[in-house]
Amino acid sequence: MGGVRRLGYHISISGSMDLAFDRAREIGCTCMQIFPSNPRGWAVKELGKGEKEGFRRKGKAYNISPVFVHMPYLPNLASPKEDVYRKSVEAMKTALGRCNELGAEYLTVHLGSHLGTGVEAGRERVAAAINEVERSLGGVTILLENEAGQRNSVGSKLDELVDIYNSVSHKRVGFCLDTCHAFAAGYDIADRDVAKEVAETLGLERIRCIHLNDAKHELGSGLDRHADIGFGRIGRKGFESFFSVPGLKEKPMILETPLVETPKDARGELAAVRKMLGD
Ligand code: ZN
Ligand code: MN
Ligand code: MN
């Protein structure tokens, strides 16, 4: 597969959303992920004057695409609490609206927690939520992200993701495969055969993004703690083996290792990843 390697980070939107592109370009990203608003709140403030235009203009000018918008943390699409569920569905509609304003292609969603009501009930609520937002999709495709195996989580097992996919009535949906989450949930993706099976279970063509994160804790820990690439339990060799599965290394990739809290040599890390990929 020719073309530009699509590799980037989750980038801060602080100040103005279009500034994310400047930050991304500065460190050499060719795609990026952002939050649509403050990730720890429900409120979404309106875009400032020129913010939308600036965003669209810079995306083209810098050739940074696709843009993945990641849902904020508070919504829980699997919640058995009616008020939280309703609020969460509305939050997804709002996020889709923001994606369409900005011209972002993908909305990445976590499937949330069933809070002890069982994975099947949780799965049904998530699928219903994704069906309900069909009319708000515009040009956006929703990506279901695998979870790390936390207690009561929906979507830590890949079969759950596939079941939800199959229960969605529209087909504007795909998967985001997070390597740290998969490893934490017990899939040893550092083993080529396991990685191959993971890709086959989800369906290679339905994986639209890879969250490229190393894992701080051991296989099956259930802990969502990312490590810098090559410095966690997956390790450089593990990633090289993962990427030897045909098709995986052509996917757009987003690193979600902290940039803001831990300033680091992001350019250096991207270069190391490119080397790992054989670029
Ligand atoms: Zn995520
Ligand atoms: Mn992720
Ligand atoms: Mn995570």
PDB file of C-alpha atoms and ligand atoms in Angstrom:
ATOM      1  CA  MET A   1       0.000   0.000   0.000  1.00  0.00           C
ATOM      2  CA  GLY A   2       1.529   3.302  -1.048  1.00  0.00           C
ATOM      3  CA  GLY A   3       0.818   6.772   0.169  1.00  0.00           C
ATOM      4  CA  VAL A   4       1.577   8.630   3.326  1.00  0.00           C
ATOM      5  CA  ARG A   5       1.992   6.693   6.570  1.00  0.00           C
ATOM      6  CA  ARG A   6      -0.811   7.916   8.819  1.00  0.00           C
ATOM      7  CA  LEU A   7       0.683   8.158  12.262  1.00  0.00           C
ATOM      8  CA  GLY A   8      -0.052  10.657  14.987  1.00  0.00           C
ATOM      9  CA  TYR A   9      -0.899  11.430  18.577  1.00  0.00           C
ATOM     10  CA  HIS A  10      -3.852  12.419  20.639  1.00  0.00           C
ATOM     11  CA  ILE A  11      -3.435  16.202  20.579  1.00  0.00           C
ATOM     12  CA  SER A  12      -4.626  18.958  22.897  1.00  0.00           C
ATOM     13  CA  ILE A  13      -7.337  21.360  21.637  1.00  0.00           C
ATOM     14  CA  SER A  14      -6.516  23.887  24.331  1.00  0.00           C
ATOM     15  CA  GLY A  15      -7.121  27.505  23.289  1.00  0.00           C
ATOM     16  CA  SER A  16      -8.766  26.830  19.935  1.00  0.00           C
ATOM     17  CA  MET A  17      -9.509  23.563  18.153  1.00  0.00           C
ATOM     18  CA  ASP A  18      -7.510  24.477  15.056  1.00  0.00           C
ATOM     19  CA  LEU A  19      -4.374  24.820  17.191  1.00  0.00           C
ATOM     20  CA  ALA A  20      -4.376  21.035  17.436  1.00  0.00           C
ATOM     21  CA  PHE A  21      -3.206  20.927  13.820  1.00  0.00           C
ATOM     22  CA  ASP A  22      -0.296  23.244  14.594  1.00  0.00           C
ATOM     23  CA  ARG A  23       0.710  21.109  17.556  1.00  0.00           C
ATOM     24  CA  ALA A  24       0.372  17.958  15.459  1.00  0.00           C
ATOM     25  CA  ARG A  25       2.424  19.362  12.602  1.00  0.00           C
ATOM     26  CA  GLU A  26       5.111  20.583  14.973  1.00  0.00           C
ATOM     27  CA  ILE A  27       5.870  17.017  16.083  1.00  0.00           C
ATOM     28  CA  GLY A  28       5.438  15.434  12.657  1.00  0.00           C
ATOM     29  CA  CYS A  29       1.986  13.818  12.868  1.00  0.00           C
ATOM     30  CA  THR A  30       0.241  12.822   9.626  1.00  0.00           C
ATOM     31  CA  CYS A  31      -3.093  12.133  11.355  1.00  0.00           C
ATOM     32  CA  MET A  32      -4.394  12.991  14.811  1.00  0.00           C
ATOM     33  CA  GLN A  33      -6.971  12.435  17.487  1.00  0.00           C
ATOM     34  CA  ILE A  34      -8.694  15.122  19.564  1.00  0.00           C
ATOM     35  CA  PHE A  35     -11.477  15.479  22.091  1.00  0.00           C
ATOM     36  CA  PRO A  36     -14.546  17.423  20.889  1.00  0.00           C
ATOM     37  CA  SER A  37     -14.624  19.385  24.157  1.00  0.00           C
ATOM     38  CA  ASN A  38     -13.368  19.128  27.720  1.00  0.00           C
ATOM     39  CA  PRO A  39     -13.072  15.338  28.211  1.00  0.00           C
ATOM     40  CA  ARG A  40     -13.975  15.526  31.914  1.00  0.00           C
ATOM     41  CA  GLY A  41     -17.155  17.547  31.544  1.00  0.00           C
ATOM     42  CA  TRP A  42     -20.538  17.271  29.833  1.00  0.00           C
ATOM     43  CA  ALA A  43     -20.650  20.838  28.586  1.00  0.00           C
ATOM     44  CA  VAL A  44     -19.630  21.557  25.012  1.00  0.00           C
ATOM     45  CA  LYS A  45     -18.854  25.163  24.343  1.00  0.00           C
ATOM     46  CA  GLU A  46     -19.644  26.627  20.972  1.00  0.00           C
ATOM     47  CA  LEU A  47     -16.858  27.066  18.492  1.00  0.00           C
ATOM     48  CA  GLY A  48     -15.317  30.517  18.399  1.00  0.00           C
ATOM     49  CA  LYS A  49     -15.461  32.788  15.399  1.00  0.00           C
ATOM     50  CA  GLY A  50     -13.307  31.358  12.620  1.00  0.00           C
ATOM     51  CA  GLU A  51     -12.518  28.223  14.608  1.00  0.00           C
ATOM     52  CA  LYS A  52     -14.374  25.909  12.257  1.00  0.00           C
ATOM     53  CA  GLU A  53     -12.919  27.522   9.135  1.00  0.00           C
ATOM     54  CA  GLY A  54      -9.430  27.515  10.639  1.00  0.00           C
ATOM     55  CA  PHE A  55      -9.764  23.865  11.479  1.00  0.00           C
ATOM     56  CA  ARG A  56     -10.878  22.848   8.020  1.00  0.00           C
ATOM     57  CA  ARG A  57      -8.268  25.016   6.330  1.00  0.00           C
ATOM     58  CA  LYS A  58      -5.321  23.748   8.380  1.00  0.00           C
ATOM     59  CA  GLY A  59      -6.335  20.113   8.007  1.00  0.00           C
ATOM     60  CA  LYS A  60      -6.069  20.444   4.243  1.00  0.00           C
ATOM     61  CA  ALA A  61      -3.045  22.706   4.186  1.00  0.00           C
ATOM     62  CA  TYR A  62      -1.012  20.475   6.505  1.00  0.00           C
ATOM     63  CA  ASN A  63      -2.326  17.232   4.981  1.00  0.00           C
ATOM     64  CA  ILE A  64      -3.140  15.808   8.403  1.00  0.00           C
ATOM     65  CA  SER A  65      -5.907  13.230   8.093  1.00  0.00           C
ATOM     66  CA  PRO A  66      -7.931  11.441   9.129  1.00  0.00           C
ATOM     67  CA  VAL A  67      -9.011  13.310  12.236  1.00  0.00           C
ATOM     68  CA  PHE A  68     -10.349  10.986  14.914  1.00  0.00           C
ATOM     69  CA  VAL A  69     -12.583  12.612  17.497  1.00  0.00           C
ATOM     70  CA  HIS A  70     -12.618  10.684  20.771  1.00  0.00           C
ATOM     71  CA  MET A  71     -15.725  10.830  22.953  1.00  0.00           C
ATOM     72  CA  PRO A  72     -15.259  12.494  26.356  1.00  0.00           C
ATOM     73  CA  TYR A  73     -14.997  10.232  29.417  1.00  0.00           C
ATOM     74  CA  LEU A  74     -18.271  10.828  31.256  1.00  0.00           C
ATOM     75  CA  PRO A  75     -20.857   9.374  28.845  1.00  0.00           C
ATOM     76  CA  ASN A  76     -21.710   5.720  29.462  1.00  0.00           C
ATOM     77  CA  LEU A  77     -23.653   4.162  26.609  1.00  0.00           C
ATOM     78  CA  ALA A  78     -24.080   0.910  28.554  1.00  0.00           C
ATOM     79  CA  SER A  79     -25.478   2.517  31.684  1.00  0.00           C
ATOM     80  CA  PRO A  80     -28.637   0.959  33.173  1.00  0.00           C
ATOM     81  CA  LYS A  81     -29.462   4.348  34.713  1.00  0.00           C
ATOM     82  CA  GLU A  82     -31.967   5.950  32.390  1.00  0.00           C
ATOM     83  CA  ASP A  83     -30.852   9.536  33.021  1.00  0.00           C
ATOM     84  CA  VAL A  84     -27.167   8.753  32.454  1.00  0.00           C
ATOM     85  CA  TYR A  85     -28.003   6.714  29.354  1.00  0.00           C
ATOM     86  CA  ARG A  86     -30.112   9.517  27.847  1.00  0.00           C
ATOM     87  CA  LYS A  87     -27.441  12.082  28.588  1.00  0.00           C
ATOM     88  CA  SER A  88     -24.854   9.800  27.021  1.00  0.00           C
ATOM     89  CA  VAL A  89     -26.815   9.345  23.806  1.00  0.00           C
ATOM     90  CA  GLU A  90     -27.300  13.119  23.602  1.00  0.00           C
ATOM     91  CA  ALA A  91     -23.572  13.588  24.187  1.00  0.00           C
ATOM     92  CA  MET A  92     -22.843  11.276  21.274  1.00  0.00           C
ATOM     93  CA  LYS A  93     -25.195  13.309  19.050  1.00  0.00           C
ATOM     94  CA  THR A  94     -23.448  16.496  20.141  1.00  0.00           C
ATOM     95  CA  ALA A  95     -20.042  14.959  19.426  1.00  0.00           C
ATOM     96  CA  LEU A  96     -21.259  13.862  15.978  1.00  0.00           C
ATOM     97  CA  GLY A  97     -22.437  17.411  15.354  1.00  0.00           C
ATOM     98  CA  ARG A  98     -19.007  18.686  16.309  1.00  0.00           C
ATOM     99  CA  CYS A  99     -17.333  16.165  13.965  1.00  0.00           C
ATOM    100  CA  ASN A 100     -19.508  17.366  11.101  1.00  0.00           C
ATOM    101  CA  GLU A 101     -18.805  21.034  11.844  1.00  0.00           C
ATOM    102  CA  LEU A 102     -15.095  20.304  11.773  1.00  0.00           C
ATOM    103  CA  GLY A 103     -15.150  17.861   8.877  1.00  0.00           C
ATOM    104  CA  ALA A 104     -13.701  15.058  11.038  1.00  0.00           C
ATOM    105  CA  GLU A 105     -14.208  11.580   9.609  1.00  0.00           C
ATOM    106  CA  TYR A 106     -14.432   9.397  12.712  1.00  0.00           C
ATOM    107  CA  LEU A 107     -15.914   9.386  16.192  1.00  0.00           C
ATOM    108  CA  THR A 108     -14.258   6.864  18.516  1.00  0.00           C
ATOM    109  CA  VAL A 109     -16.406   5.606  21.362  1.00  0.00           C
ATOM    110  CA  HIS A 110     -15.875   3.553  24.490  1.00  0.00           C
ATOM    111  CA  LEU A 111     -18.734   1.205  25.176  1.00  0.00           C
ATOM    112  CA  GLY A 112     -18.852   1.882  28.861  1.00  0.00           C
ATOM    113  CA  SER A 113     -19.863  -0.061  31.923  1.00  0.00           C
ATOM    114  CA  HIS A 114     -22.987  -2.128  32.495  1.00  0.00           C
ATOM    115  CA  LEU A 115     -22.558  -1.490  36.245  1.00  0.00           C
ATOM    116  CA  GLY A 116     -23.227  -5.093  37.154  1.00  0.00           C
ATOM    117  CA  THR A 117     -26.359  -5.595  35.049  1.00  0.00           C
ATOM    118  CA  GLY A 118     -24.579  -8.042  32.762  1.00  0.00           C
ATOM    119  CA  VAL A 119     -22.680  -7.742  29.540  1.00  0.00           C
ATOM    120  CA  GLU A 120     -25.622  -8.740  27.368  1.00  0.00           C
ATOM    121  CA  ALA A 121     -27.877  -5.965  28.674  1.00  0.00           C
ATOM    122  CA  GLY A 122     -25.002  -3.523  28.326  1.00  0.00           C
ATOM    123  CA  ARG A 123     -24.346  -4.610  24.770  1.00  0.00           C
ATOM    124  CA  GLU A 124     -27.990  -4.104  23.840  1.00  0.00           C
ATOM    125  CA  ARG A 125     -27.997  -0.577  25.253  1.00  0.00           C
ATOM    126  CA  VAL A 126     -24.853   0.320  23.317  1.00  0.00           C
ATOM    127  CA  ALA A 127     -26.263  -1.035  20.058  1.00  0.00           C
ATOM    128  CA  ALA A 128     -29.549   0.829  20.633  1.00  0.00           C
ATOM    129  CA  ALA A 129     -27.621   4.040  21.256  1.00  0.00           C
ATOM    130  CA  ILE A 130     -25.645   3.662  18.043  1.00  0.00           C
ATOM    131  CA  ASN A 131     -28.809   2.932  16.109  1.00  0.00           C
ATOM    132  CA  GLU A 132     -30.516   5.944  17.621  1.00  0.00           C
ATOM    133  CA  VAL A 133     -27.872   8.418  16.439  1.00  0.00           C
ATOM    134  CA  GLU A 134     -28.118   7.315  12.817  1.00  0.00           C
ATOM    135  CA  ARG A 135     -29.703  10.574  11.696  1.00  0.00           C
ATOM    136  CA  SER A 136     -26.939  12.602  13.354  1.00  0.00           C
ATOM    137  CA  LEU A 137     -24.135  10.757  11.579  1.00  0.00           C
ATOM    138  CA  GLY A 138     -23.720  13.114   8.626  1.00  0.00           C
ATOM    139  CA  GLY A 139     -20.374  12.155   7.130  1.00  0.00           C
ATOM    140  CA  VAL A 140     -19.057  10.462  10.237  1.00  0.00           C
ATOM    141  CA  THR A 141     -18.272   6.816  10.941  1.00  0.00           C
ATOM    142  CA  ILE A 142     -18.433   5.587  14.536  1.00  0.00           C
ATOM    143  CA  LEU A 143     -15.549   3.444  15.757  1.00  0.00           C
ATOM    144  CA  LEU A 144     -16.111   1.024  18.616  1.00  0.00           C
ATOM    145  CA  GLU A 145     -12.981   0.772  20.761  1.00  0.00           C
ATOM    146  CA  ASN A 146     -12.027  -2.378  22.643  1.00  0.00           C
ATOM    147  CA  GLU A 147     -11.698  -1.936  26.398  1.00  0.00           C
ATOM    148  CA  ALA A 148      -9.018  -3.056  28.836  1.00  0.00           C
ATOM    149  CA  GLY A 149     -11.019  -5.642  30.762  1.00  0.00           C
ATOM    150  CA  GLN A 150     -12.055  -3.402  33.625  1.00  0.00           C
ATOM    151  CA  ARG A 151     -14.781  -4.785  35.863  1.00  0.00           C
ATOM    152  CA  ASN A 152     -18.253  -4.495  34.262  1.00  0.00           C
ATOM    153  CA  SER A 153     -16.856  -3.103  31.033  1.00  0.00           C
ATOM    154  CA  VAL A 154     -18.554  -3.768  27.722  1.00  0.00           C
ATOM    155  CA  GLY A 155     -16.318  -4.429  24.729  1.00  0.00           C
ATOM    156  CA  SER A 156     -13.245  -5.900  26.386  1.00  0.00           C
ATOM    157  CA  LYS A 157     -13.923  -9.176  24.621  1.00  0.00           C
ATOM    158  CA  LEU A 158     -13.689  -8.822  20.878  1.00  0.00           C
ATOM    159  CA  ASP A 159     -16.778 -10.987  20.374  1.00  0.00           C
ATOM    160  CA  GLU A 160     -18.776  -8.337  22.235  1.00  0.00           C
ATOM    161  CA  LEU A 161     -17.614  -5.697  19.794  1.00  0.00           C
ATOM    162  CA  VAL A 162     -18.539  -7.916  16.863  1.00  0.00           C
ATOM    163  CA  ASP A 163     -21.966  -8.636  18.393  1.00  0.00           C
ATOM    164  CA  ILE A 164     -22.628  -4.914  18.737  1.00  0.00           C
ATOM    165  CA  TYR A 165     -21.449  -4.314  15.188  1.00  0.00           C
ATOM    166  CA  ASN A 166     -23.883  -6.964  13.993  1.00  0.00           C
ATOM    167  CA  SER A 167     -26.762  -5.417  15.970  1.00  0.00           C
ATOM    168  CA  VAL A 168     -26.301  -1.987  14.430  1.00  0.00           C
ATOM    169  CA  SER A 169     -28.794  -1.365  11.658  1.00  0.00           C
ATOM    170  CA  HIS A 170     -26.644   1.093   9.712  1.00  0.00           C
ATOM    171  CA  LYS A 171     -23.143   0.271   8.580  1.00  0.00           C
ATOM    172  CA  ARG A 172     -21.422   3.533   9.451  1.00  0.00           C
ATOM    173  CA  VAL A 173     -19.524   1.764  12.119  1.00  0.00           C
ATOM    174  CA  GLY A 174     -16.120   0.133  12.441  1.00  0.00           C
ATOM    175  CA  PHE A 175     -13.506  -0.699  15.057  1.00  0.00           C
ATOM    176  CA  CYS A 176     -10.642   1.037  16.774  1.00  0.00           C
ATOM    177  CA  LEU A 177      -8.162  -1.513  18.087  1.00  0.00           C
ATOM    178  CA  ASP A 178      -6.234  -0.351  21.142  1.00  0.00           C
ATOM    179  CA  THR A 179      -3.126  -2.498  21.622  1.00  0.00           C
ATOM    180  CA  CYS A 180      -2.761  -1.713  25.335  1.00  0.00           C
ATOM    181  CA  HIS A 181      -6.415  -2.460  26.032  1.00  0.00           C
ATOM    182  CA  ALA A 182      -6.263  -5.742  24.097  1.00  0.00           C
ATOM    183  CA  PHE A 183      -3.180  -6.844  26.034  1.00  0.00           C
ATOM    184  CA  ALA A 184      -4.681  -5.782  29.357  1.00  0.00           C
ATOM    185  CA  ALA A 185      -7.847  -7.703  28.480  1.00  0.00           C
ATOM    186  CA  GLY A 186      -5.815 -10.885  27.981  1.00  0.00           C
ATOM    187  CA  TYR A 187      -5.050 -10.918  24.234  1.00  0.00           C
ATOM    188  CA  ASP A 188      -1.313 -11.406  23.880  1.00  0.00           C
ATOM    189  CA  ILE A 189      -0.969  -9.357  20.724  1.00  0.00           C
ATOM    190  CA  ALA A 190       2.829  -9.603  21.025  1.00  0.00           C
ATOM    191  CA  ASP A 191       2.281 -13.169  19.813  1.00  0.00           C
ATOM    192  CA  ARG A 192       1.821 -13.133  16.047  1.00  0.00           C
ATOM    193  CA  ASP A 193      -0.817 -15.883  16.035  1.00  0.00           C
ATOM    194  CA  VAL A 194      -2.914 -14.074  18.625  1.00  0.00           C
ATOM    195  CA  ALA A 195      -2.543 -10.779  16.760  1.00  0.00           C
ATOM    196  CA  LYS A 196      -3.626 -12.503  13.553  1.00  0.00           C
ATOM    197  CA  GLU A 197      -6.667 -13.943  15.292  1.00  0.00           C
ATOM    198  CA  VAL A 198      -7.559 -10.550  16.737  1.00  0.00           C
ATOM    199  CA  ALA A 199      -7.428  -9.003  13.256  1.00  0.00           C
ATOM    200  CA  GLU A 200      -9.524 -11.829  11.829  1.00  0.00           C
ATOM    201  CA  THR A 201     -12.103 -11.665  14.614  1.00  0.00           C
ATOM    202  CA  LEU A 202     -12.676  -7.959  14.137  1.00  0.00           C
ATOM    203  CA  GLY A 203     -12.217  -8.157  10.375  1.00  0.00           C
ATOM    204  CA  LEU A 204      -9.193  -6.382   8.969  1.00  0.00           C
ATOM    205  CA  GLU A 205     -11.235  -4.082   6.753  1.00  0.00           C
ATOM    206  CA  ARG A 206     -13.408  -3.018   9.686  1.00  0.00           C
ATOM    207  CA  ILE A 207     -10.410  -1.913  11.772  1.00  0.00           C
ATOM    208  CA  ARG A 208     -10.166   1.764  10.845  1.00  0.00           C
ATOM    209  CA  CYS A 209      -7.703   2.893  13.478  1.00  0.00           C
ATOM    210  CA  ILE A 210      -5.108   1.410  15.784  1.00  0.00           C
ATOM    211  CA  HIS A 211      -4.466   3.006  19.154  1.00  0.00           C
ATOM    212  CA  LEU A 212      -0.793   2.267  19.443  1.00  0.00           C
ATOM    213  CA  ASN A 213      -0.077   2.083  23.155  1.00  0.00           C
ATOM    214  CA  ASP A 214       2.266  -0.116  25.105  1.00  0.00           C
ATOM    215  CA  ALA A 215       0.926  -1.585  28.353  1.00  0.00           C
ATOM    216  CA  LYS A 216       2.260  -0.701  31.781  1.00  0.00           C
ATOM    217  CA  HIS A 217       0.938  -3.876  33.388  1.00  0.00           C
ATOM    218  CA  GLU A 218       1.035  -7.568  32.623  1.00  0.00           C
ATOM    219  CA  LEU A 219      -1.065  -9.567  30.178  1.00  0.00           C
ATOM    220  CA  GLY A 220      -4.674  -9.751  31.390  1.00  0.00           C
ATOM    221  CA  SER A 221      -4.181  -7.160  34.141  1.00  0.00           C
ATOM    222  CA  GLY A 222      -7.493  -5.456  33.349  1.00  0.00           C
ATOM    223  CA  LEU A 223      -5.723  -2.127  33.879  1.00  0.00           C
ATOM    224  CA  ASP A 224      -5.973   0.708  31.374  1.00  0.00           C
ATOM    225  CA  ARG A 225      -2.479   2.119  31.856  1.00  0.00           C
ATOM    226  CA  HIS A 226      -0.585   3.077  28.751  1.00  0.00           C
ATOM    227  CA  ALA A 227       3.201   2.963  28.470  1.00  0.00           C
ATOM    228  CA  ASP A 228       5.430   4.604  25.876  1.00  0.00           C
ATOM    229  CA  ILE A 229       5.955   2.413  22.818  1.00  0.00           C
ATOM    230  CA  GLY A 230       8.624  -0.181  23.422  1.00  0.00           C
ATOM    231  CA  PHE A 231       8.832   0.538  27.141  1.00  0.00           C
ATOM    232  CA  GLY A 232       5.919  -1.550  28.377  1.00  0.00           C
ATOM    233  CA  ARG A 233       5.003  -5.215  28.579  1.00  0.00           C
ATOM    234  CA  ILE A 234       4.325  -5.485  24.841  1.00  0.00           C
ATOM    235  CA  GLY A 235       7.740  -4.081  23.991  1.00  0.00           C
ATOM    236  CA  ARG A 236       9.462  -3.298  20.728  1.00  0.00           C
ATOM    237  CA  LYS A 237       9.710  -6.963  19.722  1.00  0.00           C
ATOM    238  CA  GLY A 238       6.051  -7.462  20.543  1.00  0.00           C
ATOM    239  CA  PHE A 239       5.024  -4.604  18.291  1.00  0.00           C
ATOM    240  CA  GLU A 240       7.271  -5.817  15.489  1.00  0.00           C
ATOM    241  CA  SER A 241       5.609  -9.185  15.696  1.00  0.00           C
ATOM    242  CA  PHE A 242       2.143  -7.556  15.833  1.00  0.00           C
ATOM    243  CA  PHE A 243       2.928  -5.575  12.697  1.00  0.00           C
ATOM    244  CA  SER A 244       4.123  -8.640  10.844  1.00  0.00           C
ATOM    245  CA  VAL A 245       0.447  -9.593  10.489  1.00  0.00           C
ATOM    246  CA  PRO A 246      -0.501  -8.514   6.952  1.00  0.00           C
ATOM    247  CA  GLY A 247      -2.604  -5.367   6.799  1.00  0.00           C
ATOM    248  CA  LEU A 248      -2.100  -4.064  10.313  1.00  0.00           C
ATOM    249  CA  LYS A 249       0.724  -1.671   9.678  1.00  0.00           C
ATOM    250  CA  GLU A 250      -1.177   0.085   6.888  1.00  0.00           C
ATOM    251  CA  LYS A 251      -3.854   1.256   9.342  1.00  0.00           C
ATOM    252  CA  PRO A 252      -3.886   4.834  10.629  1.00  0.00           C
ATOM    253  CA  MET A 253      -2.306   4.846  14.074  1.00  0.00           C
ATOM    254  CA  ILE A 254      -2.745   7.085  17.063  1.00  0.00           C
ATOM    255  CA  LEU A 255      -0.427   7.104  20.062  1.00  0.00           C
ATOM    256  CA  GLU A 256      -2.213   7.884  23.294  1.00  0.00           C
ATOM    257  CA  THR A 257       0.765   8.160  25.554  1.00  0.00           C
ATOM    258  CA  PRO A 258       0.671  11.377  27.532  1.00  0.00           C
ATOM    259  CA  LEU A 259       2.151  14.415  25.844  1.00  0.00           C
ATOM    260  CA  VAL A 260       0.782  17.096  28.078  1.00  0.00           C
ATOM    261  CA  GLU A 261       1.393  15.629  31.522  1.00  0.00           C
ATOM    262  CA  THR A 262       4.774  14.208  30.545  1.00  0.00           C
ATOM    263  CA  PRO A 263       6.493  16.366  27.959  1.00  0.00           C
ATOM    264  CA  LYS A 264       8.714  14.124  25.935  1.00  0.00           C
ATOM    265  CA  ASP A 265      10.499  13.709  22.673  1.00  0.00           C
ATOM    266  CA  ALA A 266       7.445  12.973  20.559  1.00  0.00           C
ATOM    267  CA  ARG A 267       9.376  13.315  17.309  1.00  0.00           C
ATOM    268  CA  GLY A 268      11.845  10.754  18.591  1.00  0.00           C
ATOM    269  CA  GLU A 269       9.056   8.380  19.541  1.00  0.00           C
ATOM    270  CA  LEU A 270       7.409   8.711  16.117  1.00  0.00           C
ATOM    271  CA  ALA A 271      10.763   8.054  14.468  1.00  0.00           C
ATOM    272  CA  ALA A 272      11.200   4.933  16.591  1.00  0.00           C
ATOM    273  CA  VAL A 273       7.735   3.732  15.590  1.00  0.00           C
ATOM    274  CA  ARG A 274       8.473   4.354  11.928  1.00  0.00           C
ATOM    275  CA  LYS A 275      11.625   2.293  12.261  1.00  0.00           C
ATOM    276  CA  MET A 276       9.618  -0.464  13.909  1.00  0.00           C
ATOM    277  CA  LEU A 277       7.257  -0.328  10.933  1.00  0.00           C
ATOM    278  CA  GLY A 278      10.132  -0.630   8.504  1.00  0.00           C
ATOM    279  CA  ASP A 279       9.628   2.822   6.950  1.00  0.00           C
TER     280      ASP A 279
HETATM  281 ZN    ZN B   1     -10.355   5.439  23.892  1.00  0.00          ZN
HETATM  282 MN    MN B   2      -7.438   4.054  23.145  1.00  0.00          MN
HETATM  283 MN    MN B   3      -6.727   3.597  27.502  1.00  0.00          MN
END
